[in-house]
PDB file of C-alpha atoms in Angstrom:
ATOM      1  CA  UNK A 648     -17.941   8.215   9.139  1.00 53.00           C
ATOM      2  CA  UNK A 649     -15.979   5.054   9.833  1.00 56.00           C
ATOM      3  CA  UNK A 650     -13.164   5.643  12.267  1.00 85.00           C
ATOM      4  CA  UNK A 651      -9.580   4.547  11.813  1.00 93.00           C
ATOM      5  CA  UNK A 652      -6.987   3.529  14.349  1.00 94.00           C
ATOM      6  CA  UNK A 653      -3.275   3.893  13.699  1.00 96.00           C
ATOM      7  CA  UNK A 654      -0.213   3.511  15.913  1.00 97.00           C
ATOM      8  CA  UNK A 655       1.058   6.946  16.943  1.00 95.00           C
ATOM      9  CA  UNK A 656       4.615   6.308  15.809  1.00 97.00           C
ATOM     10  CA  UNK A 657       6.851   3.830  13.997  1.00 97.00           C
ATOM     11  CA  UNK A 658      10.536   3.579  13.185  1.00 97.00           C
ATOM     12  CA  UNK A 659      12.113   2.156  10.049  1.00 96.00           C
ATOM     13  CA  UNK A 660      15.678   1.773   8.844  1.00 97.00           C
ATOM     14  CA  UNK A 661      16.575   3.392   5.564  1.00 97.00           C
ATOM     15  CA  UNK A 662      16.299   0.958   2.660  1.00 96.00           C
ATOM     16  CA  UNK A 663      13.945  -1.385   4.501  1.00 97.00           C
ATOM     17  CA  UNK A 664      10.240  -1.754   3.910  1.00 97.00           C
ATOM     18  CA  UNK A 665       7.947   0.346   6.072  1.00 98.00           C
ATOM     19  CA  UNK A 666       4.628  -1.317   6.849  1.00 98.00           C
ATOM     20  CA  UNK A 667       2.069   1.050   8.315  1.00 98.00           C
ATOM     21  CA  UNK A 668      -1.087  -0.566   9.700  1.00 97.00           C
ATOM     22  CA  UNK A 669      -4.563   0.879   9.948  1.00 97.00           C
ATOM     23  CA  UNK A 670      -7.674  -0.558  11.549  1.00 96.00           C
ATOM     24  CA  UNK A 671     -11.076   0.427  10.206  1.00 94.00           C
ATOM     25  CA  UNK A 672     -13.343  -2.234  11.656  1.00 93.00           C
ATOM     26  CA  UNK A 673     -16.563  -0.251  11.109  1.00 90.00           C
ATOM     27  CA  UNK A 674     -15.953   0.420   7.412  1.00 90.00           C
ATOM     28  CA  UNK A 675     -18.958  -0.090   5.179  1.00 85.00           C
ATOM     29  CA  UNK A 676     -18.915  -1.958   1.909  1.00 81.00           C
ATOM     30  CA  UNK A 677     -18.703   1.048  -0.398  1.00 83.00           C
ATOM     31  CA  UNK A 678     -16.211   3.149   1.540  1.00 87.00           C
ATOM     32  CA  UNK A 679     -12.714   3.642   0.176  1.00 90.00           C
ATOM     33  CA  UNK A 680      -9.493   3.608   2.171  1.00 94.00           C
ATOM     34  CA  UNK A 681      -7.261   6.591   1.440  1.00 93.00           C
ATOM     35  CA  UNK A 682      -3.705   7.266   2.536  1.00 96.00           C
ATOM     36  CA  UNK A 683      -2.069  10.677   2.730  1.00 95.00           C
ATOM     37  CA  UNK A 684       1.193  11.761   4.270  1.00 96.00           C
ATOM     38  CA  UNK A 685       2.354  15.087   5.627  1.00 94.00           C
ATOM     39  CA  UNK A 686       5.998  15.985   5.710  1.00 94.00           C
ATOM     40  CA  UNK A 687       6.864  18.545   8.347  1.00 89.00           C
ATOM     41  CA  UNK A 688       5.537  22.035   7.539  1.00 86.00           C
ATOM     42  CA  UNK A 689       4.057  20.943   4.216  1.00 91.00           C
ATOM     43  CA  UNK A 690       0.534  20.208   2.994  1.00 92.00           C
ATOM     44  CA  UNK A 691      -0.731  16.609   2.983  1.00 93.00           C
ATOM     45  CA  UNK A 692       0.302  14.578  -0.037  1.00 95.00           C
ATOM     46  CA  UNK A 693      -1.991  11.971  -1.564  1.00 94.00           C
ATOM     47  CA  UNK A 694      -0.391   8.525  -1.678  1.00 96.00           C
ATOM     48  CA  UNK A 695      -2.881   5.871  -2.712  1.00 96.00           C
ATOM     49  CA  UNK A 696      -6.423   4.625  -2.238  1.00 93.00           C
ATOM     50  CA  UNK A 697      -8.358   1.388  -2.635  1.00 93.00           C
ATOM     51  CA  UNK A 698     -11.720  -0.271  -2.153  1.00 92.00           C
ATOM     52  CA  UNK A 699     -11.278  -4.041  -2.045  1.00 91.00           C
ATOM     53  CA  UNK A 700      -8.317  -5.042  -4.162  1.00 88.00           C
ATOM     54  CA  UNK A 701      -4.711  -4.401  -3.339  1.00 94.00           C
ATOM     55  CA  UNK A 702      -3.280  -1.393  -5.114  1.00 96.00           C
ATOM     56  CA  UNK A 703       0.206  -0.318  -6.139  1.00 97.00           C
ATOM     57  CA  UNK A 704       1.588   2.870  -7.590  1.00 96.00           C
ATOM     58  CA  UNK A 705       4.966   4.528  -7.861  1.00 95.00           C
ATOM     59  CA  UNK A 706       4.879   5.610  -4.239  1.00 94.00           C
ATOM     60  CA  UNK A 707       3.496   2.659  -2.303  1.00 97.00           C
ATOM     61  CA  UNK A 708       1.379  -0.471  -2.107  1.00 98.00           C
ATOM     62  CA  UNK A 709      -1.898  -0.801  -0.269  1.00 98.00           C
ATOM     63  CA  UNK A 710      -2.940  -4.164   1.121  1.00 97.00           C
ATOM     64  CA  UNK A 711      -6.561  -4.434   2.257  1.00 96.00           C
ATOM     65  CA  UNK A 712      -7.659  -7.502   4.198  1.00 95.00           C
ATOM     66  CA  UNK A 713     -10.428  -9.628   2.770  1.00 94.00           C
ATOM     67  CA  UNK A 714     -12.888  -8.507   5.453  1.00 94.00           C
ATOM     68  CA  UNK A 715     -11.786  -4.882   4.797  1.00 94.00           C
ATOM     69  CA  UNK A 716     -11.453  -4.221   8.512  1.00 94.00           C
ATOM     70  CA  UNK A 717      -7.795  -3.305   8.238  1.00 96.00           C
ATOM     71  CA  UNK A 718      -5.181  -2.279   5.720  1.00 97.00           C
ATOM     72  CA  UNK A 719      -1.434  -1.810   5.455  1.00 98.00           C
ATOM     73  CA  UNK A 720       0.467   0.819   3.551  1.00 98.00           C
ATOM     74  CA  UNK A 721       3.812  -0.472   2.356  1.00 98.00           C
ATOM     75  CA  UNK A 722       6.739   1.727   1.389  1.00 97.00           C
ATOM     76  CA  UNK A 723       9.004  -0.919  -0.166  1.00 96.00           C
ATOM     77  CA  UNK A 724      12.326   0.836   0.271  1.00 95.00           C
ATOM     78  CA  UNK A 725      12.000   3.655   2.769  1.00 97.00           C
ATOM     79  CA  UNK A 726      14.243   6.698   2.410  1.00 97.00           C
ATOM     80  CA  UNK A 727      14.947   9.536   4.809  1.00 97.00           C
ATOM     81  CA  UNK A 728      12.536  11.677   2.766  1.00 96.00           C
ATOM     82  CA  UNK A 729       9.717   9.322   3.708  1.00 97.00           C
ATOM     83  CA  UNK A 730       9.839  10.593   7.291  1.00 98.00           C
ATOM     84  CA  UNK A 731       6.359  12.069   7.760  1.00 97.00           C
ATOM     85  CA  UNK A 732       2.991  11.638   9.430  1.00 95.00           C
ATOM     86  CA  UNK A 733       0.893   9.092   7.550  1.00 97.00           C
ATOM     87  CA  UNK A 734      -2.876   9.376   7.639  1.00 95.00           C
ATOM     88  CA  UNK A 735      -5.286   6.527   6.949  1.00 96.00           C
ATOM     89  CA  UNK A 736      -8.740   7.842   6.034  1.00 93.00           C
ATOM     90  CA  UNK A 737     -11.975   6.093   5.252  1.00 91.00           C
ATOM     91  CA  UNK A 738     -13.862   7.922   2.549  1.00 83.00           C
ATOM     92  CA  UNK A 739     -17.666   7.928   2.881  1.00 75.00           C
ATOM     93  CA  UNK A 740     -19.751   6.435   0.082  1.00 65.00           C
ATOM     94  CA  UNK A 741     -19.288   8.100  -3.277  1.00 60.00           C
ATOM     95  CA  UNK A 742     -22.975   8.369  -4.071  1.00 59.00           C
ATOM     96  CA  UNK A 743     -24.057  10.393  -1.076  1.00 60.00           C
ATOM     97  CA  UNK A 744     -22.830  13.810  -2.135  1.00 63.00           C
ATOM     98  CA  UNK A 745     -20.228  15.794  -0.271  1.00 67.00           C
ATOM     99  CA  UNK A 746     -18.653  14.123   2.702  1.00 67.00           C
ATOM    100  CA  UNK A 747     -15.614  15.601   4.326  1.00 72.00           C
ATOM    101  CA  UNK A 748     -12.333  13.783   4.739  1.00 79.00           C
ATOM    102  CA  UNK A 749     -11.669  13.161   8.416  1.00 80.00           C
ATOM    103  CA  UNK A 750      -7.982  13.328   9.259  1.00 83.00           C
ATOM    104  CA  UNK A 751      -7.012  11.778  12.564  1.00 83.00           C
ATOM    105  CA  UNK A 752      -3.617  12.108  14.216  1.00 84.00           C
ATOM    106  CA  UNK A 753      -1.962   9.516  11.966  1.00 92.00           C
ATOM    107  CA  UNK A 754       1.286   7.580  12.386  1.00 96.00           C
ATOM    108  CA  UNK A 755       4.534   9.449  12.691  1.00 96.00           C
ATOM    109  CA  UNK A 756       7.091   7.448  10.685  1.00 98.00           C
ATOM    110  CA  UNK A 757      10.738   8.099  11.387  1.00 98.00           C
ATOM    111  CA  UNK A 758      13.182   6.678   8.852  1.00 97.00           C
ATOM    112  CA  UNK A 759      16.709   6.496  10.209  1.00 97.00           C
ATOM    113  CA  UNK A 760      20.055   5.960   8.465  1.00 95.00           C
TER     114      UNK A 760
ATOM    115  CA  UNK B 783      -0.836  19.230 -14.860  1.00 82.00           C
ATOM    116  CA  UNK B 784      -2.634  20.911 -12.003  1.00 84.00           C
ATOM    117  CA  UNK B 785      -0.938  23.029  -9.382  1.00 92.00           C
ATOM    118  CA  UNK B 786      -2.237  24.771  -6.318  1.00 95.00           C
ATOM    119  CA  UNK B 787      -0.695  27.875  -4.802  1.00 96.00           C
ATOM    120  CA  UNK B 788      -1.094  29.523  -1.436  1.00 97.00           C
ATOM    121  CA  UNK B 789       0.265  32.750  -0.103  1.00 94.00           C
ATOM    122  CA  UNK B 790       1.702  33.995   1.998  1.00 95.00           C
ATOM    123  CA  UNK B 791       3.720  31.045   3.274  1.00 94.00           C
ATOM    124  CA  UNK B 792       3.958  32.477   6.763  1.00 96.00           C
ATOM    125  CA  UNK B 793       2.213  35.351   8.497  1.00 96.00           C
ATOM    126  CA  UNK B 794       2.474  36.951  11.914  1.00 97.00           C
ATOM    127  CA  UNK B 795      -0.457  39.167  12.813  1.00 97.00           C
ATOM    128  CA  UNK B 796      -1.568  40.994  15.961  1.00 97.00           C
ATOM    129  CA  UNK B 797      -4.829  40.137  17.665  1.00 97.00           C
ATOM    130  CA  UNK B 798      -7.676  42.165  16.232  1.00 97.00           C
ATOM    131  CA  UNK B 799      -6.089  42.689  12.837  1.00 97.00           C
ATOM    132  CA  UNK B 800      -7.735  41.555   9.578  1.00 97.00           C
ATOM    133  CA  UNK B 801      -6.686  38.511   7.591  1.00 96.00           C
ATOM    134  CA  UNK B 802      -6.697  37.549   3.939  1.00 97.00           C
ATOM    135  CA  UNK B 803      -5.195  34.283   2.704  1.00 97.00           C
ATOM    136  CA  UNK B 804      -5.322  33.408  -0.962  1.00 97.00           C
ATOM    137  CA  UNK B 805      -5.404  30.115  -2.788  1.00 97.00           C
ATOM    138  CA  UNK B 806      -5.341  29.616  -6.551  1.00 97.00           C
ATOM    139  CA  UNK B 807      -5.481  26.499  -8.696  1.00 96.00           C
ATOM    140  CA  UNK B 808      -4.005  26.143 -12.164  1.00 95.00           C
ATOM    141  CA  UNK B 809      -4.600  23.583 -14.864  1.00 93.00           C
ATOM    142  CA  UNK B 810      -8.217  22.723 -14.155  1.00 91.00           C
ATOM    143  CA  UNK B 811     -11.624  24.342 -14.355  1.00 91.00           C
ATOM    144  CA  UNK B 812     -14.572  24.385 -11.959  1.00 92.00           C
ATOM    145  CA  UNK B 813     -12.732  22.596  -9.173  1.00 93.00           C
ATOM    146  CA  UNK B 814     -14.159  21.957  -5.744  1.00 92.00           C
ATOM    147  CA  UNK B 815     -12.134  23.999  -3.267  1.00 95.00           C
ATOM    148  CA  UNK B 816     -11.553  23.517   0.447  1.00 94.00           C
ATOM    149  CA  UNK B 817     -10.017  25.368   3.386  1.00 95.00           C
ATOM    150  CA  UNK B 818      -8.628  23.329   6.282  1.00 94.00           C
ATOM    151  CA  UNK B 819      -6.937  24.370   9.498  1.00 94.00           C
ATOM    152  CA  UNK B 820      -4.396  22.347  11.427  1.00 91.00           C
ATOM    153  CA  UNK B 821      -3.637  23.379  14.988  1.00 86.00           C
ATOM    154  CA  UNK B 822      -0.240  22.415  16.379  1.00 80.00           C
ATOM    155  CA  UNK B 823      -0.018  18.644  16.892  1.00 75.00           C
ATOM    156  CA  UNK B 824      -3.577  18.104  15.733  1.00 77.00           C
ATOM    157  CA  UNK B 825      -5.355  16.666  12.732  1.00 81.00           C
ATOM    158  CA  UNK B 826      -6.898  18.696   9.928  1.00 87.00           C
ATOM    159  CA  UNK B 827     -10.229  20.418  10.436  1.00 89.00           C
ATOM    160  CA  UNK B 828     -12.348  21.318   7.424  1.00 90.00           C
ATOM    161  CA  UNK B 829     -13.431  24.963   7.608  1.00 93.00           C
ATOM    162  CA  UNK B 830     -15.101  25.738   4.275  1.00 94.00           C
ATOM    163  CA  UNK B 831     -15.756  24.172   0.910  1.00 92.00           C
ATOM    164  CA  UNK B 832     -16.981  25.538  -2.396  1.00 93.00           C
ATOM    165  CA  UNK B 833     -18.492  23.943  -5.501  1.00 90.00           C
ATOM    166  CA  UNK B 834     -18.444  27.079  -7.632  1.00 92.00           C
ATOM    167  CA  UNK B 835     -18.065  30.833  -7.841  1.00 94.00           C
ATOM    168  CA  UNK B 836     -19.832  32.535  -4.976  1.00 92.00           C
ATOM    169  CA  UNK B 837     -20.897  29.224  -3.407  1.00 92.00           C
ATOM    170  CA  UNK B 838     -19.478  28.700   0.076  1.00 93.00           C
ATOM    171  CA  UNK B 839     -20.407  26.145   2.715  1.00 90.00           C
ATOM    172  CA  UNK B 840     -19.151  26.454   6.265  1.00 88.00           C
ATOM    173  CA  UNK B 841     -18.371  23.397   8.327  1.00 83.00           C
ATOM    174  CA  UNK B 842     -17.863  24.968  11.738  1.00 79.00           C
ATOM    175  CA  UNK B 843     -18.893  28.298  13.278  1.00 70.00           C
ATOM    176  CA  UNK B 844     -15.889  30.505  13.704  1.00 78.00           C
ATOM    177  CA  UNK B 845     -14.262  33.857  13.345  1.00 88.00           C
ATOM    178  CA  UNK B 846     -13.385  33.258   9.701  1.00 94.00           C
ATOM    179  CA  UNK B 847     -15.135  33.612   6.357  1.00 95.00           C
ATOM    180  CA  UNK B 848     -14.390  32.404   2.845  1.00 96.00           C
ATOM    181  CA  UNK B 849     -15.088  33.735  -0.617  1.00 96.00           C
ATOM    182  CA  UNK B 850     -14.672  32.496  -4.157  1.00 97.00           C
ATOM    183  CA  UNK B 851     -14.599  35.499  -6.468  1.00 96.00           C
ATOM    184  CA  UNK B 852     -13.240  33.541  -9.436  1.00 95.00           C
ATOM    185  CA  UNK B 853     -13.434  29.935 -10.567  1.00 95.00           C
ATOM    186  CA  UNK B 854      -9.951  29.008  -9.391  1.00 96.00           C
ATOM    187  CA  UNK B 855      -9.508  31.462  -6.533  1.00 97.00           C
ATOM    188  CA  UNK B 856     -10.442  30.816  -2.930  1.00 97.00           C
ATOM    189  CA  UNK B 857      -9.914  33.381  -0.178  1.00 97.00           C
ATOM    190  CA  UNK B 858      -9.991  32.967   3.580  1.00 97.00           C
ATOM    191  CA  UNK B 859     -10.651  36.110   5.587  1.00 96.00           C
ATOM    192  CA  UNK B 860     -11.214  37.513   9.017  1.00 96.00           C
ATOM    193  CA  UNK B 861     -12.170  41.008  10.160  1.00 95.00           C
ATOM    194  CA  UNK B 862     -10.546  40.613  13.585  1.00 96.00           C
ATOM    195  CA  UNK B 863      -8.117  37.827  14.368  1.00 96.00           C
ATOM    196  CA  UNK B 864      -8.178  35.949  17.667  1.00 95.00           C
ATOM    197  CA  UNK B 865      -5.296  34.160  19.341  1.00 94.00           C
ATOM    198  CA  UNK B 866      -7.098  30.889  18.653  1.00 92.00           C
ATOM    199  CA  UNK B 867      -6.922  31.545  14.905  1.00 94.00           C
ATOM    200  CA  UNK B 868      -3.241  30.613  14.926  1.00 94.00           C
ATOM    201  CA  UNK B 869      -2.507  27.490  12.931  1.00 94.00           C
ATOM    202  CA  UNK B 870      -1.541  25.990   9.624  1.00 95.00           C
ATOM    203  CA  UNK B 871      -4.087  26.785   6.925  1.00 97.00           C
ATOM    204  CA  UNK B 872      -4.352  24.467   3.975  1.00 96.00           C
ATOM    205  CA  UNK B 873      -6.217  24.872   0.726  1.00 97.00           C
ATOM    206  CA  UNK B 874      -7.174  21.818  -1.320  1.00 95.00           C
ATOM    207  CA  UNK B 875      -8.928  21.085  -4.576  1.00 94.00           C
ATOM    208  CA  UNK B 876     -10.663  18.147  -6.219  1.00 91.00           C
ATOM    209  CA  UNK B 877     -12.423  17.592  -9.531  1.00 88.00           C
ATOM    210  CA  UNK B 878     -15.648  16.718  -7.747  1.00 77.00           C
ATOM    211  CA  UNK B 879     -16.825  15.197  -4.506  1.00 69.00           C
ATOM    212  CA  UNK B 880     -15.746  11.706  -5.377  1.00 69.00           C
ATOM    213  CA  UNK B 881     -12.267  12.549  -6.521  1.00 76.00           C
ATOM    214  CA  UNK B 882      -9.056  12.753  -4.555  1.00 87.00           C
ATOM    215  CA  UNK B 883      -8.284  16.028  -2.803  1.00 90.00           C
ATOM    216  CA  UNK B 884      -4.910  17.624  -3.478  1.00 93.00           C
ATOM    217  CA  UNK B 885      -3.433  20.052  -1.002  1.00 95.00           C
ATOM    218  CA  UNK B 886      -1.466  23.247  -1.346  1.00 96.00           C
ATOM    219  CA  UNK B 887       1.732  24.082   0.543  1.00 95.00           C
ATOM    220  CA  UNK B 888      -0.126  25.833   3.371  1.00 96.00           C
ATOM    221  CA  UNK B 889       0.095  29.142   5.218  1.00 97.00           C
ATOM    222  CA  UNK B 890       1.398  29.202   8.765  1.00 96.00           C
ATOM    223  CA  UNK B 891      -0.407  31.917  10.741  1.00 96.00           C
ATOM    224  CA  UNK B 892       0.715  33.120  14.142  1.00 96.00           C
ATOM    225  CA  UNK B 893      -1.559  35.548  15.964  1.00 96.00           C
ATOM    226  CA  UNK B 894       0.146  37.418  18.790  1.00 96.00           C
TER     227      UNK B 894
END
């Protein structure tokens, strides 16, 4: 499985954009980038995923570099409820049967008033 | 829409006692089901996964077992709990291997 590297913690002011980086320099061409977050004492929540193109949904935007070696999750207007641990995960190829998701230690985002 | 339930939410058990945690999924059929454990301050570790009734695969050797008696029911068990079994246990489901996994609210287990 490709490994990911994330900063252990980040701070963001409420109402500002939160940009969470992730390095995945060993990613292979058919591996997806997934983002989950885990609010304290809750189960992980799926946020977004992408392969090559940038993606946007109601929660966030995902920007993947052209070489696919890194990505950034963007929360456009962070709120206090966005305080959580954010996990960047590289999903093994879809055509190789079951492959487990590997959760690292993620980035702890603290949104302050 | 699909929902996933886990109970109990919290559990305190003595060492050596049995364990049974339950997970059920609503709004879908024949889901893939997963049990994860998260130790304090650590990432998630996959324990078991299941593709169908009675079909269980174990990821790591341990003191726990899993069963799937019904299509949308997944149970995590132990005959004798160890202190090291303490943690946050999460159940997840997906439509198949390639689809996104969705997690339940979790059960926090403390073994004393």
